[in-house]
Tab-separated table of C-alpha atoms in Angstrom:
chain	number	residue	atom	x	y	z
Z	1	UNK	CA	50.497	6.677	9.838
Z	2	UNK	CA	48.861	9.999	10.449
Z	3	UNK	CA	45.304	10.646	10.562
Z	4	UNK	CA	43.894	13.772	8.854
Z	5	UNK	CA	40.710	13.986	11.296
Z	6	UNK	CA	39.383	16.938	8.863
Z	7	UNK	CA	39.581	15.039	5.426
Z	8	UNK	CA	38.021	11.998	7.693
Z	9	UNK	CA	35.119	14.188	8.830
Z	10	UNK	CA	34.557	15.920	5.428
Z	11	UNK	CA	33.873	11.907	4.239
Z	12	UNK	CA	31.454	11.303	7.078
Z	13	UNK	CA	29.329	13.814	6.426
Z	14	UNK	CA	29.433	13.530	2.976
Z	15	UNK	CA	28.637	9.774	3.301
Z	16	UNK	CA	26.007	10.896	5.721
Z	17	UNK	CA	24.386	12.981	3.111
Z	18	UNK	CA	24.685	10.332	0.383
Z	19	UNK	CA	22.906	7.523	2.795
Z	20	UNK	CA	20.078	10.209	3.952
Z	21	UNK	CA	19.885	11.390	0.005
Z	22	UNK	CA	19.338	7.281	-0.546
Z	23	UNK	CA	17.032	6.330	1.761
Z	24	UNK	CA	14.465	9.210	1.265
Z	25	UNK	CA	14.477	8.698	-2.658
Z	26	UNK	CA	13.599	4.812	-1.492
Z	27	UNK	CA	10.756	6.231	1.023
Z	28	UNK	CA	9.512	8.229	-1.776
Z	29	UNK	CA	9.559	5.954	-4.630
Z	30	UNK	CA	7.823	3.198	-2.388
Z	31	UNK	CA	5.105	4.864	-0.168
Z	32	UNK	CA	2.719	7.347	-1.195
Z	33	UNK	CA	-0.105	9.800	0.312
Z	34	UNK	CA	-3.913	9.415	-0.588
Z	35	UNK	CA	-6.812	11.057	0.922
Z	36	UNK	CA	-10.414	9.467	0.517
Z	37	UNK	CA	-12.953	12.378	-0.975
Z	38	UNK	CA	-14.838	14.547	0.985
Z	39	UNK	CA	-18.319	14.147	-0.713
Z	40	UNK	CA	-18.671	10.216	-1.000
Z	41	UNK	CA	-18.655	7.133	1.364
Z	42	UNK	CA	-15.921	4.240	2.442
Z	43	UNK	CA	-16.913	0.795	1.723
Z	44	UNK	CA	-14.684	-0.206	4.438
Z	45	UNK	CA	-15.745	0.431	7.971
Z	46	UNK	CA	-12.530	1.664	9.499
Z	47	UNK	CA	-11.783	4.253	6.763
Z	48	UNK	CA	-14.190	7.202	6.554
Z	49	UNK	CA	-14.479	10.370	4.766
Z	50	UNK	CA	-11.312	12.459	4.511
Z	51	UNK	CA	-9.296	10.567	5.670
Z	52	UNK	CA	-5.209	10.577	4.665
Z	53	UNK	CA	-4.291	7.194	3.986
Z	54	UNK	CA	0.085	6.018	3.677
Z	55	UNK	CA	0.029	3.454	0.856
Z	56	UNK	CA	2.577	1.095	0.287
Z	57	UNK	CA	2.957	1.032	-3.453
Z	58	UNK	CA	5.520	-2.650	-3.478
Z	59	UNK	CA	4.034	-4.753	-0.403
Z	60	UNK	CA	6.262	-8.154	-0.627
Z	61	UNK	CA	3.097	-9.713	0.303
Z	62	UNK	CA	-1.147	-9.663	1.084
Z	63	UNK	CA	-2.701	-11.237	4.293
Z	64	UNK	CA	-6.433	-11.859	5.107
Z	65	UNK	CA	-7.427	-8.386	6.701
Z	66	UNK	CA	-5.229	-6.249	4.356
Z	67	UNK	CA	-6.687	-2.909	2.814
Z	68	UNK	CA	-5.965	-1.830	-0.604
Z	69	UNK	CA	-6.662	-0.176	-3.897
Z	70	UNK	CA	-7.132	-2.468	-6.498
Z	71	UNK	CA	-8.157	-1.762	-10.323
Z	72	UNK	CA	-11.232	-3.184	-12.107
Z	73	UNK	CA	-11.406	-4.227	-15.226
Z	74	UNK	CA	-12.772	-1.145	-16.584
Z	75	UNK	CA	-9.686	0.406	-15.004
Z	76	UNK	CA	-11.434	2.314	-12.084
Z	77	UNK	CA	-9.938	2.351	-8.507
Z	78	UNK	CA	-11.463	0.558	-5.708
Z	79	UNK	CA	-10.692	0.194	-1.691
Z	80	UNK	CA	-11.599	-3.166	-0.162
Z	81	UNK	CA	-9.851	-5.723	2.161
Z	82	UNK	CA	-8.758	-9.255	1.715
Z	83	UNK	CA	-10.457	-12.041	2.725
Z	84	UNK	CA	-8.350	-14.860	1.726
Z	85	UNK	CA	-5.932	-16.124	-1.112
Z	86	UNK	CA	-5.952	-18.713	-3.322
Z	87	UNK	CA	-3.956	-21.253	-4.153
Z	88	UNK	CA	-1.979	-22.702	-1.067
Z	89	UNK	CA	-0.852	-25.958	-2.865
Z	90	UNK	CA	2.774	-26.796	-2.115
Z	91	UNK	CA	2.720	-23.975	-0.265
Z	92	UNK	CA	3.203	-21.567	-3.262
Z	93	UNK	CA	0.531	-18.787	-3.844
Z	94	UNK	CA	-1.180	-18.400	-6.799
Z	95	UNK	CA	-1.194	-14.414	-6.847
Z	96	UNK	CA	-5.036	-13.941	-6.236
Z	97	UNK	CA	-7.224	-12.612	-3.897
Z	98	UNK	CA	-10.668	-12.308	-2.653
Z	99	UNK	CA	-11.489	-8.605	-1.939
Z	100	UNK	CA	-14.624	-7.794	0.266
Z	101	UNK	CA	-16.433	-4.532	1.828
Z	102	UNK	CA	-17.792	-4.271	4.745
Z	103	UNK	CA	-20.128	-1.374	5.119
Z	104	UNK	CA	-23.924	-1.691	4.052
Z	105	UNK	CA	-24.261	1.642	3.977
Z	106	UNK	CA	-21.973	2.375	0.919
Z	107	UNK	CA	-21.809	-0.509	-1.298
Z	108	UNK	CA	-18.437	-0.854	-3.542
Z	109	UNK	CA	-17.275	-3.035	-6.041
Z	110	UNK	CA	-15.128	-5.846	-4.393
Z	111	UNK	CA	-14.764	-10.077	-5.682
Z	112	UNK	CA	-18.697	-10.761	-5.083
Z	113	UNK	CA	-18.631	-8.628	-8.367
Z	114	UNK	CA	-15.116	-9.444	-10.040
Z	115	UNK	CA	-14.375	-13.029	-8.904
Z	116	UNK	CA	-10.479	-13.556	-7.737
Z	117	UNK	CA	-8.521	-10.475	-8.251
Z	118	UNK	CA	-4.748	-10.781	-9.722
Z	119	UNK	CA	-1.972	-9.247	-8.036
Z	120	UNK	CA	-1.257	-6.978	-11.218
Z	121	UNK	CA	-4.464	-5.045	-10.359
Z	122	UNK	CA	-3.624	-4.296	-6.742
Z	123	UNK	CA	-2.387	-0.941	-6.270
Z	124	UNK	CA	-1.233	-0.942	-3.004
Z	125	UNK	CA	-1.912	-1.523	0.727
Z	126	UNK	CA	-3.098	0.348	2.756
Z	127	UNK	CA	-0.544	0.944	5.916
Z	128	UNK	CA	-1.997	3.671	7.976
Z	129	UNK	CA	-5.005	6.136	7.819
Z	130	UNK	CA	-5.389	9.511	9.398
Z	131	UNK	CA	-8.555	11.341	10.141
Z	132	UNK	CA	-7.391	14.565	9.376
């Protein structure tokens, strides 16, 4: 059996093109860019002013020290981090969380003002920030 090592090549790439073509339509469609504004305050500590932050818009899961954006119920956005979830019976999580702030200095809305927070009104998580 002869090899055609052109028509073989010709498939490679294209395959090559097809898998790139893939994986940055999944890239896209899960993480996203957001930068904090300029003219107010973070009411987390480690994020401030400006800064570019990588969200991860379908996180499998939330841990206790997580950033995200969540939604209120009035339907505004909000950054905090969690403090703990509820509902460990059986091992099986409820879905909820308890969202804090940490910085004095600029107060935001977080569970002390909401109670637990569902999983439908997280956003997403907060992977990375950049100062610039």
């Amino acid at each position: 059996m002869k090899v055609n090592l052109r028509r073989l090549q010709r498939r490679l790439r294209w395959g090559t093109w097809v898998a790139s073509a893939c994986c940055l339509a999944y890239l896209f469609l899960r993480y996203d860019f957001m930068t904090l504004p300029d003219d107010g305050c973070s009411p987390l500590l480690r994020y401030t002013t400006g800064n570019r932050l990588l969200l991860d818009r379908w996180p499998s899961r939330y841990a206790a020290g997580d950033a995200l954006l969540f939604r209120g119920p009035d339907g505004l956005l909000f950054i905090g981090a969690v403090a703990r979830t509820r509902g460990t019976e059986r091992g099986v999580e409820d879905g909820t969380l308890w969202i804090v702030t940490d910085n004095p200095d600029c107060p935001g809305e977080s569970s002390d003002d909401f109670g637990w927070i569902g999983r439908e009104s997280c956003v997403a998580r907060i992977v990375l920030a950049w100062p610039w």
